[in-house]
XYZ file of C-alpha atoms in Angstrom:
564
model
C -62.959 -36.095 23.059
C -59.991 -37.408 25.184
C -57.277 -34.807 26.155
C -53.448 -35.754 25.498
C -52.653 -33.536 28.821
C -55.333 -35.050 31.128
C -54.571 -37.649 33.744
C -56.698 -38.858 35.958
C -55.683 -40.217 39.405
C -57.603 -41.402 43.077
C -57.088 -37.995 43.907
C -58.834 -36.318 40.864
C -57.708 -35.037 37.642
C -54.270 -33.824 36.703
C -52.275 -32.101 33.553
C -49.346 -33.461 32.462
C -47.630 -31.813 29.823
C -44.135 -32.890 28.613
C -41.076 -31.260 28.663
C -39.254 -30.994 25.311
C -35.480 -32.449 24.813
C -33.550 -29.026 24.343
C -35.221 -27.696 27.522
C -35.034 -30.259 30.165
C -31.137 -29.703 31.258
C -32.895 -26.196 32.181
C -35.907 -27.451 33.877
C -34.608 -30.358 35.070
C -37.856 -32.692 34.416
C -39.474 -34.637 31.908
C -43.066 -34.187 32.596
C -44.509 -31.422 34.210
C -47.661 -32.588 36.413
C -50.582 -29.983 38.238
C -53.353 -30.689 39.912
C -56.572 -29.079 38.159
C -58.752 -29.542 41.432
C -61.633 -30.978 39.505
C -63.439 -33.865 39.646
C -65.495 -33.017 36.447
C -63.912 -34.644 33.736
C -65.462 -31.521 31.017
C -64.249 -29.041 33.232
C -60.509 -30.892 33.983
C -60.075 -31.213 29.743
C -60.521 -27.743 29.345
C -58.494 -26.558 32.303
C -55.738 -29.119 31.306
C -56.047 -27.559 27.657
C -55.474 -23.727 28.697
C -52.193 -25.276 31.372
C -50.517 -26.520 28.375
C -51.400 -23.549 26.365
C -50.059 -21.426 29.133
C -46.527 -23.850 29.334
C -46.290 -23.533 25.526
C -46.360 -20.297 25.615
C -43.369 -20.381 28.144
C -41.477 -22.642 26.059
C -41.246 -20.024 23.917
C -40.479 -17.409 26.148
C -37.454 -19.881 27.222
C -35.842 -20.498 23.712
C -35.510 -16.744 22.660
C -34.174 -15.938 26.246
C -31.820 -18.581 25.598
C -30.620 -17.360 22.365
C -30.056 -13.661 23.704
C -26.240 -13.656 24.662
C -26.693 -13.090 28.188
C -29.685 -15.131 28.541
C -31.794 -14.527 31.965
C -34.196 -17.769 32.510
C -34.587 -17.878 35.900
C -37.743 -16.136 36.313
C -38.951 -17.934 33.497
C -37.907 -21.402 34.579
C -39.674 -20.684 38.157
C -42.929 -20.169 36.512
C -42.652 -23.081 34.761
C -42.147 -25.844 37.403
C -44.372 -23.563 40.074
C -47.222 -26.171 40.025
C -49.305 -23.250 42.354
C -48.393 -20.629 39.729
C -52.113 -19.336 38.547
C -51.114 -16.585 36.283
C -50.238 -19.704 33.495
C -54.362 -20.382 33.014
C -55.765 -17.139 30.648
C -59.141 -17.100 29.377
C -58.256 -15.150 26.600
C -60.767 -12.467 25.337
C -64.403 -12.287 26.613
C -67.101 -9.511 25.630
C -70.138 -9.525 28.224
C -73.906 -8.166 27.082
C -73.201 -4.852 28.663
C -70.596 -4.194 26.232
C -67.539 -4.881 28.803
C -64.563 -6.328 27.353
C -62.244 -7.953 29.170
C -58.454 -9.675 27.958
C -55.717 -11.890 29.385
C -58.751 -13.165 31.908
C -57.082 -15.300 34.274
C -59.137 -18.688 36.448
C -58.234 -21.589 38.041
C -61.585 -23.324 38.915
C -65.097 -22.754 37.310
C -66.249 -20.861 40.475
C -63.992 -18.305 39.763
C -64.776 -17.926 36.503
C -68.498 -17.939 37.317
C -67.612 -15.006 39.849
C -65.579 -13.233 37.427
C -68.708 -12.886 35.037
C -71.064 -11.898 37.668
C -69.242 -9.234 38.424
C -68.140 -8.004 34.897
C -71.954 -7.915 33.853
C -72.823 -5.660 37.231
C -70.221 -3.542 36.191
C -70.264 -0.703 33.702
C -68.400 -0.725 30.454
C -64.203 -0.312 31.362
C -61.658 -0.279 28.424
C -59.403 -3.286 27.885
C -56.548 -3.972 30.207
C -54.283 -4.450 27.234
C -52.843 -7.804 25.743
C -50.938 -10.093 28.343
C -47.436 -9.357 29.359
C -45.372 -11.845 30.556
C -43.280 -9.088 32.305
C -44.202 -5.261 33.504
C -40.993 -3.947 31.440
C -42.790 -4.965 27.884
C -45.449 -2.501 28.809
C -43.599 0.858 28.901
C -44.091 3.129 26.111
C -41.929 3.349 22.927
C -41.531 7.269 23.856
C -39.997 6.191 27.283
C -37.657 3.649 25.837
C -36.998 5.998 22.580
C -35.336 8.346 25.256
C -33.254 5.541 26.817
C -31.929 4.782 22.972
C -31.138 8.523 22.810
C -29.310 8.072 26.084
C -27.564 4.962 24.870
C -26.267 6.720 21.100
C -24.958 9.700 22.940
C -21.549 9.327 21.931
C -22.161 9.008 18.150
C -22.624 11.555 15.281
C -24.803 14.526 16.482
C -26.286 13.568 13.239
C -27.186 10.277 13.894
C -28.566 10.971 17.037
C -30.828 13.813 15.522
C -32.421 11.072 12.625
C -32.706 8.346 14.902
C -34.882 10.714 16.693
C -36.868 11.926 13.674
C -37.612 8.439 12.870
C -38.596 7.622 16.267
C -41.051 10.126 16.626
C -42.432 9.828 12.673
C -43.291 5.930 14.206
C -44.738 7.659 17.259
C -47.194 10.385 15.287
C -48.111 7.844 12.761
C -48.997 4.353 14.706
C -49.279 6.087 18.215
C -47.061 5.952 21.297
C -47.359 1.843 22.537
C -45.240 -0.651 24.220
C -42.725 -1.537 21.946
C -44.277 -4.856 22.084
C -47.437 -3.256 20.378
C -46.209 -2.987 16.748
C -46.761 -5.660 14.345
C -46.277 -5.795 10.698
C -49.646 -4.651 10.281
C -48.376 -1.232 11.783
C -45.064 -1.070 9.664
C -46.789 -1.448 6.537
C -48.942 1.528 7.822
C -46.073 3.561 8.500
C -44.134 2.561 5.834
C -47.483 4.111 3.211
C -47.385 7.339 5.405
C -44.026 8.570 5.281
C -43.689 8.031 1.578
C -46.173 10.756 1.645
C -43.870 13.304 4.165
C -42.134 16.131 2.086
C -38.080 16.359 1.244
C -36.210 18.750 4.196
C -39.690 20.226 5.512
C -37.291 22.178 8.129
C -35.135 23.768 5.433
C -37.643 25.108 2.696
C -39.287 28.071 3.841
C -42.673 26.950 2.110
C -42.467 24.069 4.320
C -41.706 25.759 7.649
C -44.639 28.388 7.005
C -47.087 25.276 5.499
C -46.526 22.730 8.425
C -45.385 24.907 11.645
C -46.628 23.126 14.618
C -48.000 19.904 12.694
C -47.202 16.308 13.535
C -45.558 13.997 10.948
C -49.296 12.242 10.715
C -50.693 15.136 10.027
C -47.898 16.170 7.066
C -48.860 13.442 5.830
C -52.151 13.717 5.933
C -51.874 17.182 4.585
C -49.820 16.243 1.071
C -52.263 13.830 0.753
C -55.076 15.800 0.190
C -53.437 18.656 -1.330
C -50.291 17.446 -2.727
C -47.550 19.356 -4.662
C -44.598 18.944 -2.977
C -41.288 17.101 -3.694
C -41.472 13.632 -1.421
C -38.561 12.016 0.463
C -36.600 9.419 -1.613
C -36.606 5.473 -1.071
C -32.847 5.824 0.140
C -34.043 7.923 2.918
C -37.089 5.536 4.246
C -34.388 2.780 4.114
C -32.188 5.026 6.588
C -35.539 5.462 8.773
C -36.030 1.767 8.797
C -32.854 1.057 9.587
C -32.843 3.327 12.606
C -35.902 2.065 13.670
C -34.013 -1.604 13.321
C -31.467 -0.335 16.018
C -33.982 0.943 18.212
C -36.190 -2.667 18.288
C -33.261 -4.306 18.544
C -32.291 -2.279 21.067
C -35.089 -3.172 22.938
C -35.115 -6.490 22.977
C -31.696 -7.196 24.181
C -32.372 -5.468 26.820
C -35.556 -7.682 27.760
C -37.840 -4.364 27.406
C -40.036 -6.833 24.608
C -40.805 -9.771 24.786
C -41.616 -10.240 21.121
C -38.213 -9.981 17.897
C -37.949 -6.405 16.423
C -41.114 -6.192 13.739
C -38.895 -4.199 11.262
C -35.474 -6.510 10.895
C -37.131 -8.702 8.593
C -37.800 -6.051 6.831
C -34.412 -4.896 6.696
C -32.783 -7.878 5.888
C -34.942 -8.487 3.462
C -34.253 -5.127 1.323
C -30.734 -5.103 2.234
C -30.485 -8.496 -0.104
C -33.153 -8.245 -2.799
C -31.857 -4.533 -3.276
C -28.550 -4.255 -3.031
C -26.689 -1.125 -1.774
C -25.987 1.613 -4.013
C -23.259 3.408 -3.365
C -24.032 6.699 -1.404
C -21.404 8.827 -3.170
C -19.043 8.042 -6.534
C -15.458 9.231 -7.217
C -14.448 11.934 -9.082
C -12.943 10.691 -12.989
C -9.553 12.169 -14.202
C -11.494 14.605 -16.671
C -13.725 15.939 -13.593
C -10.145 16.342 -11.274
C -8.575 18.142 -14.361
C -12.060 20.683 -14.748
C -12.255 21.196 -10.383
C -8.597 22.338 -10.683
C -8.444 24.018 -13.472
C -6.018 27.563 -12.684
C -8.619 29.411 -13.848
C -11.880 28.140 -12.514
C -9.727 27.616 -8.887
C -9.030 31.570 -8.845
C -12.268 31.738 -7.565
C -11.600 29.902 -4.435
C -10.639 32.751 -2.305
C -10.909 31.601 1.282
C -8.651 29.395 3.312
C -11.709 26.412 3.938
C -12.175 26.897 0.319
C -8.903 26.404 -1.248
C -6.979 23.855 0.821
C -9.693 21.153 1.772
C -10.367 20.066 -1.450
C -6.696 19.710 -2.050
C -5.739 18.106 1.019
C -8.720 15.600 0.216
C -7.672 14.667 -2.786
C -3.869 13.318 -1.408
C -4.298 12.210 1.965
C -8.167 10.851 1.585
C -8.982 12.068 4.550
C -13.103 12.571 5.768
C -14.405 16.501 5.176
C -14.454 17.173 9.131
C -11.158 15.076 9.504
C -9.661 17.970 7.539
C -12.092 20.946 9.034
C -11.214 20.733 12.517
C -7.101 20.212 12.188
C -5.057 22.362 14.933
C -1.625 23.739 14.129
C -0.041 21.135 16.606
C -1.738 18.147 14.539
C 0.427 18.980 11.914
C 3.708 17.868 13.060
C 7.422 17.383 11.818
C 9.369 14.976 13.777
C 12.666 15.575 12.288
C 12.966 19.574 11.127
C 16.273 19.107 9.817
C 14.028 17.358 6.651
C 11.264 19.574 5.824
C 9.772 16.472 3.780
C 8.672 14.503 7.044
C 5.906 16.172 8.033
C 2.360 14.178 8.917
C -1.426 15.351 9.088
C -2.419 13.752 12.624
C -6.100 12.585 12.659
C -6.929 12.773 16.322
C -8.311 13.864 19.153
C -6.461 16.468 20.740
C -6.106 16.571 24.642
C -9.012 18.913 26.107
C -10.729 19.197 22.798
C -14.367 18.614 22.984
C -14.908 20.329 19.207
C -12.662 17.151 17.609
C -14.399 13.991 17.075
C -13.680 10.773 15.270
C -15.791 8.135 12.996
C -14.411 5.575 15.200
C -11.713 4.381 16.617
C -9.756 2.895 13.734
C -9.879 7.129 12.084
C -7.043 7.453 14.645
C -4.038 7.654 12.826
C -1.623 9.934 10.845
C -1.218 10.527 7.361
C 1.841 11.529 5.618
C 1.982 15.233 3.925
C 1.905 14.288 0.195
C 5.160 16.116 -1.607
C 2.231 18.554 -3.566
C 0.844 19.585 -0.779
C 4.240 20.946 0.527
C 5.040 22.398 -3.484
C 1.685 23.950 -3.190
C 2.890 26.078 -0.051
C 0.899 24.321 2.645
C 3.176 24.642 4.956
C 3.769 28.672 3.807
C -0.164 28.847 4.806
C 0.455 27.716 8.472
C 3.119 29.833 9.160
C 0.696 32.346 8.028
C -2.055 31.010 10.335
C 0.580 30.692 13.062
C 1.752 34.251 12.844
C -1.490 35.492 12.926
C -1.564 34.028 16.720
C -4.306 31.334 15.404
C -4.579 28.140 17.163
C -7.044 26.021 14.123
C -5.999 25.652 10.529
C -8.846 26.704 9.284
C -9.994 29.631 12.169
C -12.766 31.364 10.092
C -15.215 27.859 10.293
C -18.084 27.677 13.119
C -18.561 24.595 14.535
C -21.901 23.152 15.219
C -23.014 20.247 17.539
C -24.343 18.222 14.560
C -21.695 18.414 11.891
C -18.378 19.650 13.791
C -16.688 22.450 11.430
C -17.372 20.469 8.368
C -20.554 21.812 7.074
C -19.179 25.182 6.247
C -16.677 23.572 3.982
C -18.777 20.399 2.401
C -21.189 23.285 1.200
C -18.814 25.504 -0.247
C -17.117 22.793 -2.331
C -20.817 21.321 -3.557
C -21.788 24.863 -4.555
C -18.452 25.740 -6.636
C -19.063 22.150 -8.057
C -22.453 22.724 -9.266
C -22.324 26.309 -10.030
C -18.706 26.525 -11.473
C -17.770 23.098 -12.507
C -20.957 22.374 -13.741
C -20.807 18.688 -12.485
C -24.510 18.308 -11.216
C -24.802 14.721 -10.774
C -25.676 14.497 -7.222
C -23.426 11.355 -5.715
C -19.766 14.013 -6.158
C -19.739 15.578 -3.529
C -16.086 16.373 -1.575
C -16.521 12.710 -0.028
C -16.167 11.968 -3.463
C -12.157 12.752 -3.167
C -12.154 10.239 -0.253
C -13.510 7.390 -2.856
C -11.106 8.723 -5.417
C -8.144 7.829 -3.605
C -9.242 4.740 -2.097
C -9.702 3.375 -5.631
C -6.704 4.021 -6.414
C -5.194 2.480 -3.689
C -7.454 -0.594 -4.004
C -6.734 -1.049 -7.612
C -3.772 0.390 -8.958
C -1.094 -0.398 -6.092
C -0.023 -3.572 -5.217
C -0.330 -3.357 -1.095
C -2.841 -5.258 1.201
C -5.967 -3.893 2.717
C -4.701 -3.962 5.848
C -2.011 -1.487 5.136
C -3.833 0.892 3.008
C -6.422 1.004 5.765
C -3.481 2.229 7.789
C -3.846 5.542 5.581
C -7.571 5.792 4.992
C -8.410 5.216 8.580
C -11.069 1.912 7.851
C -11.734 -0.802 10.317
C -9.554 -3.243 10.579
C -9.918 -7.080 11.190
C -8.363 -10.131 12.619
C -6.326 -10.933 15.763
C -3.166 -10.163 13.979
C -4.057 -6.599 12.482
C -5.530 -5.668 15.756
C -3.638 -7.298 18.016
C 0.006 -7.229 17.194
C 0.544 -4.796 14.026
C 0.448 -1.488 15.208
C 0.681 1.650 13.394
C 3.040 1.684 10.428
C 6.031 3.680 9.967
C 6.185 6.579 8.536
C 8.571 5.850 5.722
C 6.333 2.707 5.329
C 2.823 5.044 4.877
C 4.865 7.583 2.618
C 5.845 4.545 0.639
C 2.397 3.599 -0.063
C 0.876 7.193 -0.317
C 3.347 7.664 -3.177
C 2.762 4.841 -4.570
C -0.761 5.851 -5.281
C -1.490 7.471 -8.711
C -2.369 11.004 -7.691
C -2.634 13.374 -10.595
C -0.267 16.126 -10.469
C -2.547 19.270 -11.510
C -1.381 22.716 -12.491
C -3.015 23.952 -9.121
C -2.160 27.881 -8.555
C 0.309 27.366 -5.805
C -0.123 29.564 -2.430
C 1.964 32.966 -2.170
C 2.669 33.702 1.478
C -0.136 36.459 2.915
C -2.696 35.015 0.096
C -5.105 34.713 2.731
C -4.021 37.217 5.515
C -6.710 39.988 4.615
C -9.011 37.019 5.380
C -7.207 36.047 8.629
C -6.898 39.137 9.577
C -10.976 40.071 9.360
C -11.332 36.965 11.300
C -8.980 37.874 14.029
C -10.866 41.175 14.142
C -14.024 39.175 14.404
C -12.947 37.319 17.279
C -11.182 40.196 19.330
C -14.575 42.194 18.909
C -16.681 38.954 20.014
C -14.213 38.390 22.876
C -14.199 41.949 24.279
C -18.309 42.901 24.001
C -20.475 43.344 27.031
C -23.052 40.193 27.827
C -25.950 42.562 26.062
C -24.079 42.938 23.102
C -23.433 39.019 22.485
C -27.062 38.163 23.681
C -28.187 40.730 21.008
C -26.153 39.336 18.276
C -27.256 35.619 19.690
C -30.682 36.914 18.445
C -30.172 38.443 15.786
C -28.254 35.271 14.351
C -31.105 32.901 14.991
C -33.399 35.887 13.431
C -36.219 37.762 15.767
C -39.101 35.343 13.730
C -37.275 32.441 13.428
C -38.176 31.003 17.414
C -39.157 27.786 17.929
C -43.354 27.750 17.601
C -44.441 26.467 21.669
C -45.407 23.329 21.738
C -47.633 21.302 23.337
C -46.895 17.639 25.636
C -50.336 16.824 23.709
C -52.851 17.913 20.846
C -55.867 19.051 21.925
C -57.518 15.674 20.808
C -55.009 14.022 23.574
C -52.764 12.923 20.549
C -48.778 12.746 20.858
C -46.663 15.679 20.766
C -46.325 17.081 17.175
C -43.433 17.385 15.489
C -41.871 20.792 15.641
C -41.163 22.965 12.295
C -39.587 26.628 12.749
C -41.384 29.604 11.411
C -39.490 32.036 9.706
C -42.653 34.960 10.590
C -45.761 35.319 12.283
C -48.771 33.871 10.695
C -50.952 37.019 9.895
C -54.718 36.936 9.475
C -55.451 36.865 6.429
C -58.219 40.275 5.670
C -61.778 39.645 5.004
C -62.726 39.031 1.176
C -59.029 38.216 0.462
């Protein structure tokens, strides 16, 4: 059978194998010719056939390099006109009658080859090398390059950062720690079964904690399998896992750690359009506004966090921590002589590291709506301010993962559901937030652009970001009024509501200031609880598997007594 690579010459037989049109300005020939240092025709074809294998698989090597945006080809390019190079000729796989196995065998002449097999049936059984690599960095584990994506999201959402890492290491427990490279579809689809089969906040439910401490996610799995009864995650929460795991391929390959495309943005892409996106939370109706404020049912909202965030939501549309971690100072009036012109500023105040923003375009200031100043806002901070406070709201904790909002999201969601007796779980305070920017969006007559300017979205085009800055402030008071914003029959603040409260938590913080180091590392422990420490766990199973995932007990396991 003739060979549409061999040529022969005086000299012997050569491969020529030709250069396609999109790549030759890179490799700056149109044929590229090696000698196969054979004079047997049989043995030249099939040599000649694993060279242009070899360059074909090169080819494509080159094209995705070049579409990366900072492509690197030189390496590439070298092995491809190197006409000495002899890691282009693989064998492929080869199993030998002892049972050896060997992969990615590479020969140039039939000698070596014959060598090569000698030696592999002398030699005792040895695992496979692992599939060929085309570089060393495409062989480094996903848990090594799952830390480096850790690394690299360190200045987003503590919360982000925490379920990119829960999805990384369900991948890990499920398919095993590989290269990156290592995953194929056949793998997602296995992972994708598994977790369907993982249990709904296994950290929070006390069942849970006792049921699974130590266990890996495989094993979770494993474990509802068999035995069942539990409440399973939802499909919009393996969408949010897939999409993390998205990032992190992607991630990877930009960055030339894989040589192969992410095996999950197909995926992706492909539920993002045959299922559309729901929306994650819905506004609140008129009726539901009228039955959250209603005088009586808003008596019972008798702390500072609980009374004014919802408000101050619901006219400014501002984000739950947005509103949580306010100082006195980023509530400012620039001209005193008119009480009307104060503004809420959403920032990051110099020195703060407990502040943080969504991004960058959540820099901005708001206006204070005309109800919140009839409602006696400003009466409340002059409270706060007397007090010797430095934080609107002094009596919240923060926490690395959720800032100071998680005191105050949970407090409204519980009044909602207990009080209000709206259960439907999409209103939630964020809810507020949507509220408003529907009305904006629908009912006023102003751009995007400028009601972004309130709201704190991104904003597009050379012209927004480039040369309109920050409106005015009669400008954003135009528009905020402009919104229709119900005007409820809210109980309006009395000056010293709220200062039995303040004053408990000034108390609290003098006492926490002036205890000894024993005293605070007691009370460390006793907030965390004396049970509730983290289980040890191992680098590995005792099979050698990855490191399971860890679940907090809430009490020692005791054995059970015979007969029971």
């Amino acid at each position: 059978m003739p060979s549409p690579w061999l040529m022969a010459r005086a000299s012997g037989f050569y491969c020529r194998v030709f250069v396609p049109a999109d790549l030759r300005p890179h490799i700056g020939q149109r044929f590229l010719v090696r000698s196969l240092g054979s004079r047997d025709r049989d043995h030249a074809r099939l040599l000649a056939a694993r060279y242009a294998l070899a360059i074909g698989d090169l080819y494509r090597q080159l094209r995705q390099e070049l579409s990366m945006p900072e492509p690197k080809v030189e390496d590439i390019i070298k092995a491809i006109q190197s006409g000495g190079t002899r890691d282009l000729i693989r064998m492929g796989k080869m199993t030998f009658p002892n049972g050896a196995v060997i992969e990615g065998l590479e020969v140039d002449t039939q000698e070596e080859l014959e060598s090569v097999v000698k030696h592999a049936n002398a030699a005792a059984p040895a695992p496979a090398p692992g599939p060929y690599r085309f570089s060393p960095a495409h062989g480094v584990l996903a848990s090594e390059r799952a830390k480096q994506f850790c690394d690299h999201l360190s200045n987003t959402h503590g919360k982000y950062q925490a379920a990119t890492r829960r999805a990384l290491q369900m991948l890990i427990d499920i398919c095993g720690d590989r290269a990156p490279d290592d995953y194929d579809s056949i793998d997602i689809d296995h992972f994708e079964k598994r977790i369907k089969l993982l249990p709904k906040n296994p950290e929070k439910i006390k069942v849970h904690r006792d049921r699974w401490v130590g266990r890996n996610f495989a094993q979770i799995a494993n474990d509802v399998e068999l035995f069942g009864g539990v409440e399973t995650i939802g499909d919009e929460t393996i969408k949010g896992h897939f999409e993390r795991l998205a990032s992190f391929f992607k991630f990877c390959y930009e960055r030339r750690y894989m040589g192969q495309p992410s095996p999950v943005a197909a995926r992706v892409k492909k539920d993002a359009s045959v299922n559309p996106d729901v929306p994650i939370r819905l506004a609140f109706s008129t009726a539901e506004l009228v039955a959250i404020f209603d005088p009586q049912t808003y008596k019972s909202r008798k702390l500072p966090h609980s009374f004014w965030p919802p408000l101050i939501a619901l006219y400014t549309g501002a984000r739950c921590n947005e509103i949580a971690q306010l100082y006195l100072d980023d509530i400012v009036n620039d001209d005193p002589q008119h009480p009307q012109r104060w503004r809420i500023m959403v920032r990051i105040g110099p020195g703060r590291t407990d502040q943080r923003l969504k991004n960058k375009f959540s820099n901005r200031s708001i206006p204070l709506h005309r109800r919140l100043i009839d409602l006696g806002f400003i009466d409340y901070l002059n409270d706060v301010r007397a007090l010797g406070f430095d934080r609107v709201f002094p009596s919240l904790r923060w926490t690395e993962a959720a800032g100071y909002g998680d005191t105050v999201s949970d407090s409204f969601s519980g009044y909602l559901r207990d009080k209000v007796k709206i259960t439907d779980p999409l209103k939630v305070l964020h809810s507020f937030r949507h509220y408003f920017c529907d009305q904006a969006n629908n009912l006023t007559q102003y751009d995007q652009p400028r009601i972004f300017d309130l709201t704190g979205h991104k904003r597009e085009g050379v012209f927004n970001l480039s040369y309109a800055k920050e409106l005015h402030w009669d400008t954003k008071l135009a528009i905020l009024n402009d919104i229709p914003l119900p005007t409820l029959d809210v109980p309006v603040y009395v000056p010293g509501m709220f200062t039995k409260n303040l004053k408990a938590t000034k108390e609290r913080q003098r006492a926490k200031a002036n205890a000894s180091e024993a005293i605070k590392d007691n009370h460390a422990k006793v907030s965390k609880g004396a049970a509730k420490k983290m289980v040890p766990i191992p680098s590995k199973t005792p099979e050698g598997g990855p490191k399971p995932f860890s679940i907090k007990a809430t009490r020692r396991r005791v054995a059970r007594p015979s007969g029971a």
